[in-house]
Short mmCIF file of N, CA and C in Angstrom, two decimals:
data_model
loop_
_atom_site.label_atom_id
_atom_site.label_comp_id
_atom_site.label_asym_id
_atom_site.label_seq_id
_atom_site.Cartn_x
_atom_site.Cartn_y
_atom_site.Cartn_z
N TYR K 1 -26.52 -2.00 -17.70
CA TYR K 1 -25.38 -2.44 -16.94
C TYR K 1 -25.56 -2.16 -15.45
N ALA K 2 -24.98 -2.99 -14.63
CA ALA K 2 -25.03 -2.79 -13.18
C ALA K 2 -24.19 -1.58 -12.78
N ILE K 3 -23.12 -1.33 -13.55
CA ILE K 3 -22.25 -0.20 -13.24
C ILE K 3 -23.01 1.10 -13.43
N THR K 4 -23.80 1.19 -14.48
CA THR K 4 -24.57 2.40 -14.75
C THR K 4 -25.54 2.67 -13.61
N ALA K 5 -26.20 1.62 -13.14
CA ALA K 5 -27.15 1.78 -12.03
C ALA K 5 -26.43 2.22 -10.76
N ALA K 6 -25.25 1.67 -10.52
CA ALA K 6 -24.49 2.05 -9.34
C ALA K 6 -24.06 3.51 -9.41
N MET K 7 -23.62 3.95 -10.59
CA MET K 7 -23.20 5.35 -10.73
C MET K 7 -24.39 6.30 -10.60
N GLU K 8 -25.55 5.89 -11.08
CA GLU K 8 -26.75 6.72 -10.90
C GLU K 8 -27.10 6.84 -9.43
N ALA K 9 -26.90 5.76 -8.67
CA ALA K 9 -27.15 5.80 -7.23
C ALA K 9 -26.16 6.73 -6.53
N VAL K 10 -24.92 6.72 -6.98
CA VAL K 10 -23.91 7.61 -6.40
C VAL K 10 -24.27 9.07 -6.68
N VAL K 11 -24.72 9.37 -7.90
CA VAL K 11 -25.10 10.73 -8.24
C VAL K 11 -26.31 11.17 -7.41
N SER K 12 -27.27 10.28 -7.21
CA SER K 12 -28.42 10.64 -6.38
C SER K 12 -28.00 10.85 -4.93
N THR K 13 -26.99 10.11 -4.49
CA THR K 13 -26.45 10.31 -3.14
C THR K 13 -25.84 11.70 -3.03
N GLN K 14 -25.18 12.15 -4.09
CA GLN K 14 -24.58 13.48 -4.08
C GLN K 14 -25.65 14.56 -3.95
N SER K 15 -26.73 14.43 -4.72
CA SER K 15 -27.77 15.45 -4.65
C SER K 15 -28.45 15.44 -3.28
N THR K 16 -28.62 14.26 -2.71
CA THR K 16 -29.19 14.16 -1.36
C THR K 16 -28.22 14.73 -0.34
N GLY K 17 -26.93 14.42 -0.50
CA GLY K 17 -25.92 14.89 0.44
C GLY K 17 -25.76 16.40 0.41
N LYS K 18 -25.93 17.02 -0.76
CA LYS K 18 -25.79 18.47 -0.85
C LYS K 18 -26.93 19.19 -0.14
N LYS K 19 -28.06 18.54 0.00
CA LYS K 19 -29.20 19.14 0.69
C LYS K 19 -29.02 19.06 2.21
N ASP K 20 -28.28 18.09 2.68
CA ASP K 20 -28.05 17.92 4.12
C ASP K 20 -26.99 18.90 4.60
N ARG K 21 -27.28 19.57 5.71
CA ARG K 21 -26.38 20.58 6.22
C ARG K 21 -25.03 20.01 6.65
N MET K 22 -25.02 18.82 7.23
CA MET K 22 -23.79 18.21 7.74
C MET K 22 -22.97 17.56 6.62
N LEU K 23 -23.63 17.02 5.62
CA LEU K 23 -22.93 16.30 4.56
C LEU K 23 -22.57 17.16 3.36
N ALA K 24 -23.07 18.37 3.29
CA ALA K 24 -22.89 19.20 2.09
C ALA K 24 -21.43 19.40 1.73
N LYS K 25 -20.56 19.58 2.74
CA LYS K 25 -19.14 19.81 2.46
C LYS K 25 -18.46 18.56 1.92
N HIS K 26 -18.98 17.40 2.24
CA HIS K 26 -18.32 16.15 1.91
C HIS K 26 -18.92 15.41 0.71
N ALA K 27 -20.04 15.85 0.22
CA ALA K 27 -20.75 15.13 -0.84
C ALA K 27 -19.92 15.04 -2.12
N THR K 28 -19.31 16.12 -2.54
CA THR K 28 -18.52 16.12 -3.77
C THR K 28 -17.31 15.21 -3.64
N PHE K 29 -16.64 15.27 -2.50
CA PHE K 29 -15.48 14.41 -2.26
C PHE K 29 -15.89 12.93 -2.30
N TYR K 30 -17.00 12.61 -1.66
CA TYR K 30 -17.48 11.22 -1.62
C TYR K 30 -17.76 10.70 -3.03
N VAL K 31 -18.44 11.50 -3.84
CA VAL K 31 -18.79 11.08 -5.20
C VAL K 31 -17.53 10.91 -6.04
N ARG K 32 -16.57 11.82 -5.89
CA ARG K 32 -15.31 11.71 -6.64
C ARG K 32 -14.58 10.43 -6.27
N GLU K 33 -14.50 10.13 -4.98
CA GLU K 33 -13.81 8.92 -4.54
C GLU K 33 -14.52 7.66 -5.02
N MET K 34 -15.83 7.67 -5.04
CA MET K 34 -16.59 6.52 -5.53
C MET K 34 -16.36 6.31 -7.02
N ARG K 35 -16.26 7.41 -7.77
CA ARG K 35 -15.99 7.28 -9.20
C ARG K 35 -14.58 6.74 -9.44
N VAL K 36 -13.60 7.23 -8.67
CA VAL K 36 -12.23 6.72 -8.81
C VAL K 36 -12.21 5.23 -8.52
N ARG K 37 -12.87 4.82 -7.47
CA ARG K 37 -12.89 3.38 -7.13
C ARG K 37 -13.60 2.56 -8.19
N SER K 38 -14.66 3.09 -8.74
CA SER K 38 -15.38 2.37 -9.80
C SER K 38 -14.51 2.21 -11.04
N TYR K 39 -13.85 3.28 -11.43
CA TYR K 39 -12.96 3.21 -12.60
C TYR K 39 -11.82 2.23 -12.35
N SER K 40 -11.22 2.30 -11.17
CA SER K 40 -10.08 1.42 -10.90
C SER K 40 -10.51 -0.04 -10.82
N GLN K 41 -11.71 -0.31 -10.29
CA GLN K 41 -12.20 -1.69 -10.26
C GLN K 41 -12.40 -2.24 -11.67
N LEU K 42 -12.95 -1.43 -12.54
CA LEU K 42 -13.15 -1.87 -13.93
C LEU K 42 -11.81 -2.07 -14.62
N LEU K 43 -10.85 -1.18 -14.37
CA LEU K 43 -9.54 -1.31 -15.00
C LEU K 43 -8.73 -2.48 -14.44
N GLU K 44 -9.00 -2.88 -13.19
CA GLU K 44 -8.31 -4.05 -12.63
C GLU K 44 -8.68 -5.32 -13.37
N SER K 45 -9.91 -5.37 -13.83
CA SER K 45 -10.40 -6.58 -14.50
C SER K 45 -9.82 -6.76 -15.89
N TYR K 46 -9.48 -5.68 -16.55
CA TYR K 46 -9.00 -5.73 -17.92
C TYR K 46 -7.70 -4.93 -18.03
N SER K 47 -6.84 -5.35 -18.95
CA SER K 47 -5.62 -4.57 -19.15
C SER K 47 -5.87 -3.40 -20.11
N ASN K 48 -6.76 -3.58 -21.06
CA ASN K 48 -7.10 -2.53 -22.02
C ASN K 48 -8.61 -2.44 -22.17
N LEU K 49 -9.12 -1.22 -22.20
CA LEU K 49 -10.53 -0.97 -22.45
C LEU K 49 -10.65 0.20 -23.42
N THR K 50 -11.68 0.19 -24.23
CA THR K 50 -11.90 1.34 -25.09
C THR K 50 -12.62 2.42 -24.29
N VAL K 51 -12.38 3.65 -24.68
CA VAL K 51 -13.05 4.78 -24.02
C VAL K 51 -14.55 4.66 -24.24
N ASN K 52 -14.95 4.20 -25.41
CA ASN K 52 -16.36 4.01 -25.73
C ASN K 52 -17.01 3.01 -24.78
N TYR K 53 -16.34 1.88 -24.53
CA TYR K 53 -16.88 0.87 -23.62
C TYR K 53 -17.04 1.43 -22.21
N MET K 54 -16.03 2.16 -21.74
CA MET K 54 -16.13 2.74 -20.39
C MET K 54 -17.25 3.76 -20.32
N ALA K 55 -17.38 4.58 -21.35
CA ALA K 55 -18.44 5.59 -21.36
C ALA K 55 -19.81 4.92 -21.34
N ASN K 56 -19.99 3.88 -22.13
CA ASN K 56 -21.26 3.16 -22.14
C ASN K 56 -21.51 2.45 -20.82
N SER K 57 -20.47 1.90 -20.22
CA SER K 57 -20.62 1.20 -18.95
C SER K 57 -21.07 2.12 -17.83
N PHE K 58 -20.55 3.35 -17.83
CA PHE K 58 -20.89 4.29 -16.77
C PHE K 58 -22.03 5.22 -17.14
N GLY K 59 -22.53 5.10 -18.36
CA GLY K 59 -23.68 5.90 -18.76
C GLY K 59 -23.36 7.37 -18.96
N VAL K 60 -22.15 7.67 -19.44
CA VAL K 60 -21.73 9.05 -19.70
C VAL K 60 -21.17 9.14 -21.11
N SER K 61 -20.85 10.36 -21.53
CA SER K 61 -20.30 10.54 -22.88
C SER K 61 -18.81 10.21 -22.89
N GLU K 62 -18.29 9.98 -24.08
CA GLU K 62 -16.86 9.70 -24.22
C GLU K 62 -16.02 10.90 -23.82
N ALA K 63 -16.50 12.09 -24.14
CA ALA K 63 -15.76 13.31 -23.78
C ALA K 63 -15.66 13.44 -22.26
N PHE K 64 -16.76 13.14 -21.57
CA PHE K 64 -16.75 13.23 -20.11
C PHE K 64 -15.79 12.22 -19.50
N ILE K 65 -15.86 10.98 -19.95
CA ILE K 65 -14.99 9.94 -19.38
C ILE K 65 -13.53 10.24 -19.70
N ASP K 66 -13.26 10.75 -20.88
CA ASP K 66 -11.89 11.11 -21.26
C ASP K 66 -11.35 12.22 -20.36
N LYS K 67 -12.15 13.25 -20.17
CA LYS K 67 -11.74 14.37 -19.32
C LYS K 67 -11.54 13.93 -17.87
N GLU K 68 -12.46 13.14 -17.37
CA GLU K 68 -12.37 12.71 -15.98
C GLU K 68 -11.22 11.74 -15.75
N LEU K 69 -11.04 10.78 -16.65
CA LEU K 69 -9.91 9.86 -16.51
C LEU K 69 -8.58 10.61 -16.58
N SER K 70 -8.49 11.58 -17.49
CA SER K 70 -7.27 12.37 -17.62
C SER K 70 -6.96 13.09 -16.31
N ARG K 71 -7.97 13.64 -15.69
CA ARG K 71 -7.78 14.34 -14.42
C ARG K 71 -7.33 13.39 -13.32
N PHE K 72 -7.97 12.23 -13.23
CA PHE K 72 -7.62 11.26 -12.19
C PHE K 72 -6.23 10.66 -12.42
N ILE K 73 -5.86 10.46 -13.67
CA ILE K 73 -4.53 9.93 -13.98
C ILE K 73 -3.47 10.97 -13.63
N ALA K 74 -3.74 12.24 -13.96
CA ALA K 74 -2.78 13.31 -13.69
C ALA K 74 -2.53 13.50 -12.19
N THR K 75 -3.57 13.31 -11.38
CA THR K 75 -3.41 13.47 -9.93
C THR K 75 -2.84 12.22 -9.27
N GLY K 76 -2.74 11.13 -10.02
CA GLY K 76 -2.21 9.90 -9.46
C GLY K 76 -3.25 9.02 -8.80
N ALA K 77 -4.51 9.39 -8.92
CA ALA K 77 -5.58 8.59 -8.33
C ALA K 77 -5.82 7.29 -9.10
N LEU K 78 -5.53 7.29 -10.40
CA LEU K 78 -5.68 6.10 -11.23
C LEU K 78 -4.34 5.76 -11.87
N ASN K 79 -4.02 4.48 -11.90
CA ASN K 79 -2.82 4.00 -12.59
C ASN K 79 -3.22 3.50 -13.96
N ALA K 80 -3.20 4.41 -14.92
CA ALA K 80 -3.60 4.05 -16.28
C ALA K 80 -3.01 5.06 -17.26
N LYS K 81 -3.13 4.74 -18.55
CA LYS K 81 -2.73 5.63 -19.63
C LYS K 81 -3.85 5.66 -20.65
N ILE K 82 -4.02 6.79 -21.30
CA ILE K 82 -5.03 6.91 -22.34
C ILE K 82 -4.33 7.07 -23.69
N ASP K 83 -4.68 6.20 -24.62
CA ASP K 83 -4.20 6.30 -26.00
C ASP K 83 -5.28 7.02 -26.79
N LYS K 84 -5.08 8.32 -27.01
CA LYS K 84 -6.10 9.12 -27.68
C LYS K 84 -6.33 8.69 -29.12
N VAL K 85 -5.26 8.27 -29.81
CA VAL K 85 -5.37 7.88 -31.21
C VAL K 85 -6.22 6.62 -31.34
N GLY K 86 -5.92 5.62 -30.52
CA GLY K 86 -6.65 4.36 -30.57
C GLY K 86 -7.91 4.35 -29.76
N GLY K 87 -8.10 5.37 -28.89
CA GLY K 87 -9.28 5.41 -28.03
C GLY K 87 -9.28 4.31 -26.99
N ILE K 88 -8.08 3.99 -26.48
CA ILE K 88 -7.94 2.87 -25.54
C ILE K 88 -7.40 3.39 -24.20
N VAL K 89 -7.93 2.84 -23.13
CA VAL K 89 -7.41 3.10 -21.79
C VAL K 89 -6.63 1.86 -21.37
N GLN K 90 -5.35 2.04 -21.07
CA GLN K 90 -4.49 0.92 -20.66
C GLN K 90 -4.24 1.00 -19.16
N ALA K 91 -4.51 -0.08 -18.48
CA ALA K 91 -4.29 -0.12 -17.04
C ALA K 91 -2.81 -0.38 -16.76
N ASN K 92 -2.25 0.39 -15.85
CA ASN K 92 -0.87 0.18 -15.39
C ASN K 92 -0.95 -0.46 -14.02
N LYS K 93 -0.57 -1.69 -13.93
CA LYS K 93 -0.57 -2.35 -12.63
C LYS K 93 0.70 -1.90 -11.90
N PRO K 94 0.56 -1.30 -10.72
CA PRO K 94 1.75 -0.83 -10.01
C PRO K 94 2.63 -1.98 -9.56
N ASP K 95 3.93 -1.77 -9.65
CA ASP K 95 4.90 -2.77 -9.25
C ASP K 95 5.11 -2.66 -7.74
N ARG K 96 4.62 -3.62 -6.99
CA ARG K 96 4.68 -3.56 -5.53
C ARG K 96 6.10 -3.66 -5.00
N LYS K 97 6.92 -4.49 -5.63
CA LYS K 97 8.29 -4.64 -5.15
C LYS K 97 9.06 -3.33 -5.30
N ASN K 98 8.87 -2.65 -6.41
CA ASN K 98 9.54 -1.38 -6.63
C ASN K 98 9.07 -0.35 -5.60
N ALA K 99 7.78 -0.30 -5.33
CA ALA K 99 7.25 0.64 -4.35
C ALA K 99 7.79 0.32 -2.95
N GLN K 100 7.87 -0.95 -2.65
CA GLN K 100 8.41 -1.37 -1.35
C GLN K 100 9.88 -0.99 -1.24
N TYR K 101 10.63 -1.17 -2.31
CA TYR K 101 12.04 -0.80 -2.34
C TYR K 101 12.21 0.70 -2.11
N GLN K 102 11.40 1.49 -2.79
CA GLN K 102 11.47 2.95 -2.63
C GLN K 102 11.14 3.36 -1.20
N ALA K 103 10.17 2.70 -0.59
CA ALA K 103 9.81 3.00 0.79
C ALA K 103 10.96 2.67 1.75
N VAL K 104 11.64 1.55 1.53
CA VAL K 104 12.77 1.17 2.38
C VAL K 104 13.90 2.18 2.23
N ILE K 105 14.18 2.61 1.01
CA ILE K 105 15.23 3.62 0.77
C ILE K 105 14.88 4.92 1.49
N LYS K 106 13.64 5.34 1.40
CA LYS K 106 13.22 6.58 2.04
C LYS K 106 13.34 6.49 3.55
N GLN K 107 12.91 5.37 4.12
CA GLN K 107 13.02 5.19 5.57
C GLN K 107 14.48 5.13 6.02
N GLY K 108 15.32 4.51 5.20
CA GLY K 108 16.75 4.44 5.51
C GLY K 108 17.38 5.82 5.52
N ASP K 109 17.02 6.66 4.56
CA ASP K 109 17.53 8.04 4.52
C ASP K 109 17.10 8.82 5.75
N LEU K 110 15.85 8.66 6.15
CA LEU K 110 15.37 9.35 7.35
C LEU K 110 16.13 8.89 8.59
N LEU K 111 16.38 7.60 8.68
CA LEU K 111 17.13 7.06 9.82
C LEU K 111 18.55 7.61 9.85
N LEU K 112 19.21 7.65 8.69
CA LEU K 112 20.58 8.19 8.62
C LEU K 112 20.61 9.66 9.03
N ASN K 113 19.63 10.43 8.59
CA ASN K 113 19.57 11.84 8.97
C ASN K 113 19.40 12.01 10.48
N ARG K 114 18.57 11.19 11.07
CA ARG K 114 18.37 11.26 12.53
C ARG K 114 19.63 10.88 13.28
N ILE K 115 20.32 9.86 12.80
CA ILE K 115 21.56 9.43 13.45
C ILE K 115 22.61 10.54 13.35
N GLN K 116 22.70 11.19 12.20
CA GLN K 116 23.66 12.29 12.03
C GLN K 116 23.34 13.46 12.96
N LYS K 117 22.06 13.79 13.10
CA LYS K 117 21.66 14.86 14.02
C LYS K 117 21.98 14.49 15.46
N LEU K 118 21.75 13.25 15.81
CA LEU K 118 22.05 12.78 17.16
C LEU K 118 23.54 12.81 17.43
N SER K 119 24.36 12.43 16.46
CA SER K 119 25.81 12.43 16.64
C SER K 119 26.33 13.86 16.82
N ARG K 120 25.71 14.83 16.14
CA ARG K 120 26.12 16.24 16.31
C ARG K 120 25.81 16.74 17.70
N VAL K 121 24.66 16.33 18.23
CA VAL K 121 24.26 16.73 19.56
C VAL K 121 25.18 16.12 20.61
N ILE K 122 25.54 14.87 20.42
CA ILE K 122 26.39 14.17 21.40
C ILE K 122 27.80 14.74 21.41
N THR K 123 28.36 15.10 20.27
CA THR K 123 29.73 15.62 20.21
C THR K 123 29.84 17.04 20.75
N ILE K 124 28.75 17.76 20.87
CA ILE K 124 28.80 19.14 21.39
C ILE K 124 28.82 19.10 22.86
#
């Protein structure tokens, strides 16, 4: 698979980066972000994937992919769910309208708070 070759290149980049004095601090972060992007790209293409298929695609064990996906899902880096019984990873496509609505509400609350603080200052 092309994905396996790409992940092997990313891992070799990490080992090279750890040897470099300037890149050593950033190598682990870079590899983690590349893995998150690789997983999310694969999940964008399909709504459901088996853990076995993902493990074979990335050239790792099922236990590793399960552990890593669980960690990325828990931190919010990936929008997906894992069905342990069925061995399926389900992609959750984020609802953009809902996110936009939440952002507008949050900005509106901040604006109201600022206006209230300003009105207190003016009345004093």
